[in-house]
Coordinates of C-alpha atoms in Angstrom, one line a residue:
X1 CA 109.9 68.9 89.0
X2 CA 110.0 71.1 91.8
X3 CA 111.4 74.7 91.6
X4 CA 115.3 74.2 92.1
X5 CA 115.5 76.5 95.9
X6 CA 118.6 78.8 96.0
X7 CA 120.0 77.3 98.6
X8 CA 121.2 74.6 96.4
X9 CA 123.4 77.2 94.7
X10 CA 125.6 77.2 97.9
X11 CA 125.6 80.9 98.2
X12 CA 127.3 82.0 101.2
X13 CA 128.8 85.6 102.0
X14 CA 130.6 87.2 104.7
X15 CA 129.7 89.3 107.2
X16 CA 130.9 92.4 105.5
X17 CA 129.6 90.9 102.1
X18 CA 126.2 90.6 103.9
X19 CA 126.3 94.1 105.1
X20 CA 127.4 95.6 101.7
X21 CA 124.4 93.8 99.7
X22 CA 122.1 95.2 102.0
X23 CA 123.8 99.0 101.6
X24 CA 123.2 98.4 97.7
X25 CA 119.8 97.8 98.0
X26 CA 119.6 101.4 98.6
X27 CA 122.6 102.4 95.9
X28 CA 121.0 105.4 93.2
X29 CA 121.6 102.3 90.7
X30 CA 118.4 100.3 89.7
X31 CA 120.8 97.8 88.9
X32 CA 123.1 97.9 91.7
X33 CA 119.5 97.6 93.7
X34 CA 118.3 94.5 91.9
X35 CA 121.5 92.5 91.9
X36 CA 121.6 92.9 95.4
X37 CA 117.9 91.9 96.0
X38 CA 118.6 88.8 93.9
X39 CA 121.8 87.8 96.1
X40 CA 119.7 88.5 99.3
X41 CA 116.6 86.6 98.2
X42 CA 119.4 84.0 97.6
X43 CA 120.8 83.5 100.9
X44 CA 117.0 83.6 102.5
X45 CA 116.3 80.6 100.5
X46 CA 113.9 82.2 98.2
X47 CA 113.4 79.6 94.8
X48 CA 114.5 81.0 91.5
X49 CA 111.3 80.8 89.9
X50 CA 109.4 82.8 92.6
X51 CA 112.3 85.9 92.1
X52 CA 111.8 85.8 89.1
X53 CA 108.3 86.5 88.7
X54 CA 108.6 89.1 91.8
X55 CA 111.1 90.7 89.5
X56 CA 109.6 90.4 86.4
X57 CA 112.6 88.3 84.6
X58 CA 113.5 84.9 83.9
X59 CA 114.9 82.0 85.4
X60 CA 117.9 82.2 83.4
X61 CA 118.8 85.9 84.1
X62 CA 118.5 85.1 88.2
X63 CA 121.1 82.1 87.9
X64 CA 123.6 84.4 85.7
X65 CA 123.4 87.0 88.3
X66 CA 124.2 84.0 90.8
X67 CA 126.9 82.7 88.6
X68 CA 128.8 86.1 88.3
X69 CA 128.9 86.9 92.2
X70 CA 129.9 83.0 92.9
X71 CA 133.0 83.9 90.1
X72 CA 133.5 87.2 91.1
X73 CA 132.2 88.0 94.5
X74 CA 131.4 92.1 95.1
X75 CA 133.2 92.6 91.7
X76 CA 130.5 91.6 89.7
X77 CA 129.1 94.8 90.8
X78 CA 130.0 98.5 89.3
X79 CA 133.1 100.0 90.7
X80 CA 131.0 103.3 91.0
X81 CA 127.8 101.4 93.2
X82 CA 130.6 99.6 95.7
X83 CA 132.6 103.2 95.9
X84 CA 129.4 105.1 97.0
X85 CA 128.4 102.4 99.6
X86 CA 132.2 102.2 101.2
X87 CA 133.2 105.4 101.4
X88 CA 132.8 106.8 104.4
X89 CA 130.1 109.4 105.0
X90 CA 130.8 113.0 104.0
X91 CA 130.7 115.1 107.6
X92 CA 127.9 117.0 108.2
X93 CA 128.3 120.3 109.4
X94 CA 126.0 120.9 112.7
X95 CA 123.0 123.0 112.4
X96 CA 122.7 125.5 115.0
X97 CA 120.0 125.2 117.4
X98 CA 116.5 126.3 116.6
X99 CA 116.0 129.5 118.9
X100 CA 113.2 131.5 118.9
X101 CA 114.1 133.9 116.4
X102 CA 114.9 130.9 113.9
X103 CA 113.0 131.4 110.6
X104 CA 110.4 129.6 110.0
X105 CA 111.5 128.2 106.8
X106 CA 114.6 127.2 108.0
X107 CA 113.3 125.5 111.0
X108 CA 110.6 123.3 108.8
X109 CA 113.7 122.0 106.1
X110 CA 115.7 121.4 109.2
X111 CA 112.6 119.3 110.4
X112 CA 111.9 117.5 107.9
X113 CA 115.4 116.7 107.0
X114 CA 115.8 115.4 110.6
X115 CA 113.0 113.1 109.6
X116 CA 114.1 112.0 106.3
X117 CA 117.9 111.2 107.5
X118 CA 115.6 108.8 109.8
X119 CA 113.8 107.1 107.4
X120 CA 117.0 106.8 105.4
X121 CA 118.5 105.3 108.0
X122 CA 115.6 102.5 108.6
X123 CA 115.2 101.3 104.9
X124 CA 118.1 98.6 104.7
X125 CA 116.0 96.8 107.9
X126 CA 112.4 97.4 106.0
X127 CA 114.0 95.9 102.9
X128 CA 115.6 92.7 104.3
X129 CA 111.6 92.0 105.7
X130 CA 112.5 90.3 109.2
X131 CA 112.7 93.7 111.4
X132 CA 109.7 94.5 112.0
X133 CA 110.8 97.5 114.1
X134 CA 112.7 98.5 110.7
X135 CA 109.1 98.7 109.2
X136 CA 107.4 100.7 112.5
X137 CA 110.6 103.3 112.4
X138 CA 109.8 104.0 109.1
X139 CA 106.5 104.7 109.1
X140 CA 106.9 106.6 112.5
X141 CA 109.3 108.8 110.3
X142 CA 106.7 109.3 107.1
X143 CA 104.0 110.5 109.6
X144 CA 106.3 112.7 111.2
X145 CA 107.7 114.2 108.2
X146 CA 104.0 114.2 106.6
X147 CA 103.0 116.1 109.7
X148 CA 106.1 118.9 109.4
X149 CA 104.7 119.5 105.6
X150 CA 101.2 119.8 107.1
X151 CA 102.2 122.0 110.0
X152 CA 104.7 123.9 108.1
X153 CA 102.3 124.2 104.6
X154 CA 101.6 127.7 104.4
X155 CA 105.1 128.7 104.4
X156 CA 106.7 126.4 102.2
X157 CA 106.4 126.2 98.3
X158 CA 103.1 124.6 97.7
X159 CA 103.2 122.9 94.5
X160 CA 106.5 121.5 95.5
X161 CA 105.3 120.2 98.6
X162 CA 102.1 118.5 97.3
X163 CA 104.2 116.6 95.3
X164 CA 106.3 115.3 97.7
X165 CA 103.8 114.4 100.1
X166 CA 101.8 112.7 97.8
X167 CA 104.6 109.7 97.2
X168 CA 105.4 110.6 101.4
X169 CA 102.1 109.4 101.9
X170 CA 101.8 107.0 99.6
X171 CA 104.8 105.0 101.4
X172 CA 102.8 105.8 104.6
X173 CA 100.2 103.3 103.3
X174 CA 102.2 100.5 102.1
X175 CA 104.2 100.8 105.1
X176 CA 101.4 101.2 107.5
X177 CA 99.3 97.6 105.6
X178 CA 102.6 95.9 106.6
X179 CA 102.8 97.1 110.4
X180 CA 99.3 96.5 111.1
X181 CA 100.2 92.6 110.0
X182 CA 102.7 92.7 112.2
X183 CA 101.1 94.3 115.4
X184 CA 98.5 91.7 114.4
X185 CA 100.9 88.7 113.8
X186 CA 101.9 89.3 117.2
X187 CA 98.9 89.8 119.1
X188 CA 97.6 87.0 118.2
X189 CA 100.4 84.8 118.7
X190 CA 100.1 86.4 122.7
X191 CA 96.3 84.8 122.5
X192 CA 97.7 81.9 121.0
X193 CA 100.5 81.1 123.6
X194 CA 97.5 80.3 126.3
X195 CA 94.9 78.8 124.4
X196 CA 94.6 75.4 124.2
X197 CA 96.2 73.1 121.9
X198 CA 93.0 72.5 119.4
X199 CA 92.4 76.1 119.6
X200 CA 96.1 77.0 119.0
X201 CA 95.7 74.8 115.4
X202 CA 92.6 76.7 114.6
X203 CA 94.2 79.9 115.4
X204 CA 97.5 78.6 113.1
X205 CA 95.2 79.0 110.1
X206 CA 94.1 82.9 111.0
X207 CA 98.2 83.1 111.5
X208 CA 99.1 81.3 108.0
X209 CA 96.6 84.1 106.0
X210 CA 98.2 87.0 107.9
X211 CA 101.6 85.4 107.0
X212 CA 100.7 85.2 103.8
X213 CA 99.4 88.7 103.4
X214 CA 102.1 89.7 105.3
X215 CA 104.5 88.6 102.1
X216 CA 102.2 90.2 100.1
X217 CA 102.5 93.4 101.7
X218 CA 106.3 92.8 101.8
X219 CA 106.6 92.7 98.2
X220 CA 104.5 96.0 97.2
X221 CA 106.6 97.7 99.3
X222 CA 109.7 96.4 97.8
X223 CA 108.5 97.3 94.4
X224 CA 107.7 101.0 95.4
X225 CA 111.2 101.4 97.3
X226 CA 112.9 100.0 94.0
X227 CA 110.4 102.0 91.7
X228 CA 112.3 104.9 89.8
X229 CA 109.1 107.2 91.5
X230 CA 110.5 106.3 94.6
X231 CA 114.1 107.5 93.4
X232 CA 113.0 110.8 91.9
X233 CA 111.1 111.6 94.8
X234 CA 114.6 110.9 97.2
X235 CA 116.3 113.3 94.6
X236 CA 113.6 115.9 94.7
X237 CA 113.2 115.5 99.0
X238 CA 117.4 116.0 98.7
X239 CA 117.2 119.2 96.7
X240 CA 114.4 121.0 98.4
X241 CA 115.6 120.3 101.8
X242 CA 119.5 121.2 100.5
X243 CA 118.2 125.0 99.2
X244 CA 119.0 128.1 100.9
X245 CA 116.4 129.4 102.8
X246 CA 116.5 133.1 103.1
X247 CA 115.8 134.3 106.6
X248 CA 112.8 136.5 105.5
X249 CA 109.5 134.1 106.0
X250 CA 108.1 134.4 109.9
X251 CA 110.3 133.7 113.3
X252 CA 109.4 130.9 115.4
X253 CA 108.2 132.9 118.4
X254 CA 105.7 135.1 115.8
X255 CA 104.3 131.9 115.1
X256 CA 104.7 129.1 117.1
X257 CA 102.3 129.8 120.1
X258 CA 99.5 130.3 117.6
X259 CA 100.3 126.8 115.8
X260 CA 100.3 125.4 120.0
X261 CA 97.4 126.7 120.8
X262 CA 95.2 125.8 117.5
X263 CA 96.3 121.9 117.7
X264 CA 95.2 122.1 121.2
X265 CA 91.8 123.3 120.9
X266 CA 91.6 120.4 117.8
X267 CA 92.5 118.3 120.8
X268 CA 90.1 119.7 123.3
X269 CA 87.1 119.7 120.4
X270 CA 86.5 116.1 121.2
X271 CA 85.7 116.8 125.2
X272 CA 82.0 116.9 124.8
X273 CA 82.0 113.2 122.6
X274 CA 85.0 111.3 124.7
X275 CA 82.3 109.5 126.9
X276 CA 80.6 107.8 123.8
X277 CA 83.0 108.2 121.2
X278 CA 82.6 105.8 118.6
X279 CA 85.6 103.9 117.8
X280 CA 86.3 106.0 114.4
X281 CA 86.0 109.3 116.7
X282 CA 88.7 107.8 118.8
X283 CA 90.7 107.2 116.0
X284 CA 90.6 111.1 115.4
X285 CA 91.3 112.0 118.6
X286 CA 94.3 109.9 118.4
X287 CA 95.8 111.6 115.6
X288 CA 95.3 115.3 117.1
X289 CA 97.1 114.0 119.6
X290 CA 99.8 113.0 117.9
X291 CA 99.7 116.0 116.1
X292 CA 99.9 117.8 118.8
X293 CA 102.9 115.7 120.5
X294 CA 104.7 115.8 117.1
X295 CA 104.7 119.8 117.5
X296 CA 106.0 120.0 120.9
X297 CA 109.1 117.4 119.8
X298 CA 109.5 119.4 117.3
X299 CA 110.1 122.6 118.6
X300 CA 111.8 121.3 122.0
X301 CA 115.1 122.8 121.4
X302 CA 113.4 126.2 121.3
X303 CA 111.8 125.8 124.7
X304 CA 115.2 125.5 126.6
X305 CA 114.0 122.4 127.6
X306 CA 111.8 118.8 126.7
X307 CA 108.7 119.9 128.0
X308 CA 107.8 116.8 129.0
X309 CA 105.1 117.7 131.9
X310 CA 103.0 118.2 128.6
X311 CA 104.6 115.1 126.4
X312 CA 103.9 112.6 129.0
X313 CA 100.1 112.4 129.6
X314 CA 99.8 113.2 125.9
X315 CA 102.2 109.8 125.4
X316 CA 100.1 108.3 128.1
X317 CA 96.9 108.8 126.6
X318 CA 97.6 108.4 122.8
X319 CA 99.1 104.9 123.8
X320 CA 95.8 103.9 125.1
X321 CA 94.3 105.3 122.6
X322 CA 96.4 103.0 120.0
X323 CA 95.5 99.7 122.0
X324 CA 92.1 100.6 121.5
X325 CA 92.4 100.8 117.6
X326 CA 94.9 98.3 117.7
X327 CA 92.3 95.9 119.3
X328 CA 89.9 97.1 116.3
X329 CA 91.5 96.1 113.2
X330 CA 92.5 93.0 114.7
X331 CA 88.4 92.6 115.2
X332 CA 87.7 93.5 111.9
X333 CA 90.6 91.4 110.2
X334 CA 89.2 88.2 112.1
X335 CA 85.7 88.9 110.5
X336 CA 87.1 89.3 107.5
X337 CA 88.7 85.6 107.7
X338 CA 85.7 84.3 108.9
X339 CA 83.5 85.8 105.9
X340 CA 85.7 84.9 103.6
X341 CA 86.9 81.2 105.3
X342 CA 82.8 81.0 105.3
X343 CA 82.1 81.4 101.7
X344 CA 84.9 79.2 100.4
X345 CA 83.6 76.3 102.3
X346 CA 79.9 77.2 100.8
X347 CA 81.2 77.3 97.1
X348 CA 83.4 73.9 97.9
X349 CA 79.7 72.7 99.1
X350 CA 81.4 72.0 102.3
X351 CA 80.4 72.8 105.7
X352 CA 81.7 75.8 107.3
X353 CA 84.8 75.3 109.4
X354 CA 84.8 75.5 113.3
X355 CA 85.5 79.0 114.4
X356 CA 85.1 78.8 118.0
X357 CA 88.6 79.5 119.2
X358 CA 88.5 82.7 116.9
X359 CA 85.3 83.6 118.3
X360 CA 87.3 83.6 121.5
X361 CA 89.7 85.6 120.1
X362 CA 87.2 88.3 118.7
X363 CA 85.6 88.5 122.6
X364 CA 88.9 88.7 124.1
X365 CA 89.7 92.1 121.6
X366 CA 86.3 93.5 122.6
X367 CA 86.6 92.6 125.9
X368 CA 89.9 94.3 126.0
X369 CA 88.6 97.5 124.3
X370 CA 85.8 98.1 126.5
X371 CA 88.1 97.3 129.8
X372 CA 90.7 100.2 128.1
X373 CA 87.4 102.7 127.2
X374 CA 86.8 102.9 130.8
X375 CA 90.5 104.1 131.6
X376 CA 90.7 106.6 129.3
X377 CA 88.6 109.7 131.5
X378 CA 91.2 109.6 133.8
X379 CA 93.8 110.4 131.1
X380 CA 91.8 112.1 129.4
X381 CA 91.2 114.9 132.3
X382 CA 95.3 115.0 132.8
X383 CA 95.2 116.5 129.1
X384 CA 92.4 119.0 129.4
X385 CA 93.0 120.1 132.9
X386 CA 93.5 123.7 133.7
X387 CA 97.5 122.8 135.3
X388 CA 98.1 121.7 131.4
X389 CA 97.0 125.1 129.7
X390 CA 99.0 126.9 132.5
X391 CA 102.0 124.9 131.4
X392 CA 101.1 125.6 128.0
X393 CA 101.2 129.2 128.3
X394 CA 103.9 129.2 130.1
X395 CA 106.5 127.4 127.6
X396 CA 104.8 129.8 124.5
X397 CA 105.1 132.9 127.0
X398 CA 108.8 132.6 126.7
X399 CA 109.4 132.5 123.3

């Protein structure tokens, strides 16, 4: 007998009911987390039996969790869990702005706080598993906040911030295996919208691995967003960013232009290799750059101003930069496929399958990468030219 799918069950939710599931899959209650998880899973159709393995439970305990929300809608959660997800948010009290004689310590919590109300913010979308903009927001937060610990490291606690960063980055990962499936997923269904029909079914099988991996990926990051490392770590990110920083460590304007100036040059190290960087040395360059960019957003505030004249060909060049690595790992993701379609067919003592329309595909990526290599001197020269470093030194002149 086929596994009974939860749509049978007949589940069906309101709006607001909808919306209040997916607030408790973040609730501080394991509980409140799974229940919710199970009543989501419900409504996407997921079948029992496959919850219940994801979850490590049986059969039986799914369907009673179904029962008791059928019988007793949201009540069949705590009264505690629904109270912290309805009431309305406590008002914040605004920071001041970060000025030049801001402390250093106080401007890094303030940082990183900024980051980690953002990644807050994203997780209800990451968890549901269809926004994949959810999942790039995310992760755009975890780098950012990973790169405030790294700029800020030598004036914050150190043993307290290794820790954190080490589960920081370890979401990074998770998060960052699921958004490359994605950026692939979609690149190839671009290649796939113009090739022609037998190619389009021979690309469908590249698309049904990815999907599957995708899942995959989906559900190790559900498992570490559940895990109770993940909900110490939240605790410990609230109270270190919630202590009161003394205003003794460093101002911004003692330090700041020294920080500048040093990413910069990290930048400006790769000017003698950019003409035959190899694709791993491009990588790097890419995240100096975005070091470098994360810095300057950072710190705009201070400045008086967005100092875009130096955000924009950094933007403009990292972006083409990403294409370029983009283009890579979708390279090296086909070869794996093929490798590995290859050798199943060998073991079955069947004949390898016909991979001419991914061959296609692979020349079309390193076609694309060397058409992209060849516009990158031009932005490259916006970044390292003298009107740049003037600009520079202007905006840390007036700190």
């Amino acid at each position: 007998m086929a596994p009974r799918s939860m749509e049978t069950s007949e589940l069906s939710v309101s709006e607001r009911e909808r919306f209040l599931l997916s607030a408790l899959q973040t609730d501080t209650s394991a509980r409140a987390r799974r229940r919710a998880r199970i009543l989501l899973d419900a409504l996407a159709g997921k079948e029992i039996a496959l919850v219940a393995r994801e979850l490590k439970t049986s059969p039986a305990r799914i369907q009673y969790v179904l029962r008791a929300f059928e019988e007793k809608r949201l009540a069949s959660f705590s009264a505690a869990a629904l109270k912290r997800v309805t009431a309305p948010p406590k008002p914040r009290r605004a920071s001041p702005p970060l000025t030049a004689q801001t402390s250093l310590r106080v401007a890094a919590r303030r940082i990183i706080a900024h980051q980690a109300a953002k990644l807050k913010h994203t997780e209800q979308g990451v968890r549901f598993g269809s926004d994949i903009e959810a999942v790039h927001a995310m992760r755009v937060a975890c780098r950012r906040m990973n790169s405030a610990f790294r700029l800020f490291r030598d004036y914050l606690p150190k043993a307290r911030t290794k820790k954190l960063r080490r589960t920081l980055e370890e979401l990074r990962d998770v998060l960052g295996a699921a958004r490359n499936l994605d950026v692939l997923r979609a690149d190839l269904e671009t290649f796939r919208a113009d090739a022609a029909e037998a190619d389009r079914a021979e690309l469908q099988r590249v698309a049904d691995a990815w999907d599957a991996e995708r899942a995959i990926q989906q559900r190790a990051l559900i498992e570490l967003l559940d895990s109770e490392k993940f909900q110490e770590w939240r605790k410990q990110l609230d109270a270190f960013l919630n202590e009161k920083e003394e205003n003794h460590s460093p101002h911004i304007a003692a330090i700041l232009p020294a920080l500048l100036w040093q990413q910069y040059g990290a930048v400006r190290a790769y000017e003698t290799e950019i003409g035959n960087a190899s694709l791993e040395e491009l990588h790097g360059l890419r995240i100096q750059i975005k070091r470098l960019r994360y810095t300057l957003e950072f710190f705009a505030e201070t400045f008086g101003e967005k100092p875009d004249a130096l955000l924009e060909p950094l933007i403009a060049l990292q972006d083409e930069l990403g294409v370029i690595h983009d283009a890579a790992v979708a390279g090296q993701a086909l070869t794996g496929f093929v490798t590995a379609e290859a050798h199943a067919a060998k073991r079955a003592g069947q004949a390898a399958p016909d991979f001419r329309a991914i061959a296609a595909y692979h020349a079309d990526l390193q076609a694309r990468i060397q058409a992209r290599r060849a516009q990158l001197s031009d932005l490259w020269e916006c970044v390292v030219a003298s009107s740049f470093r003037e600009r520079l030194a202007q905006i840390t002149a007036q700190l």
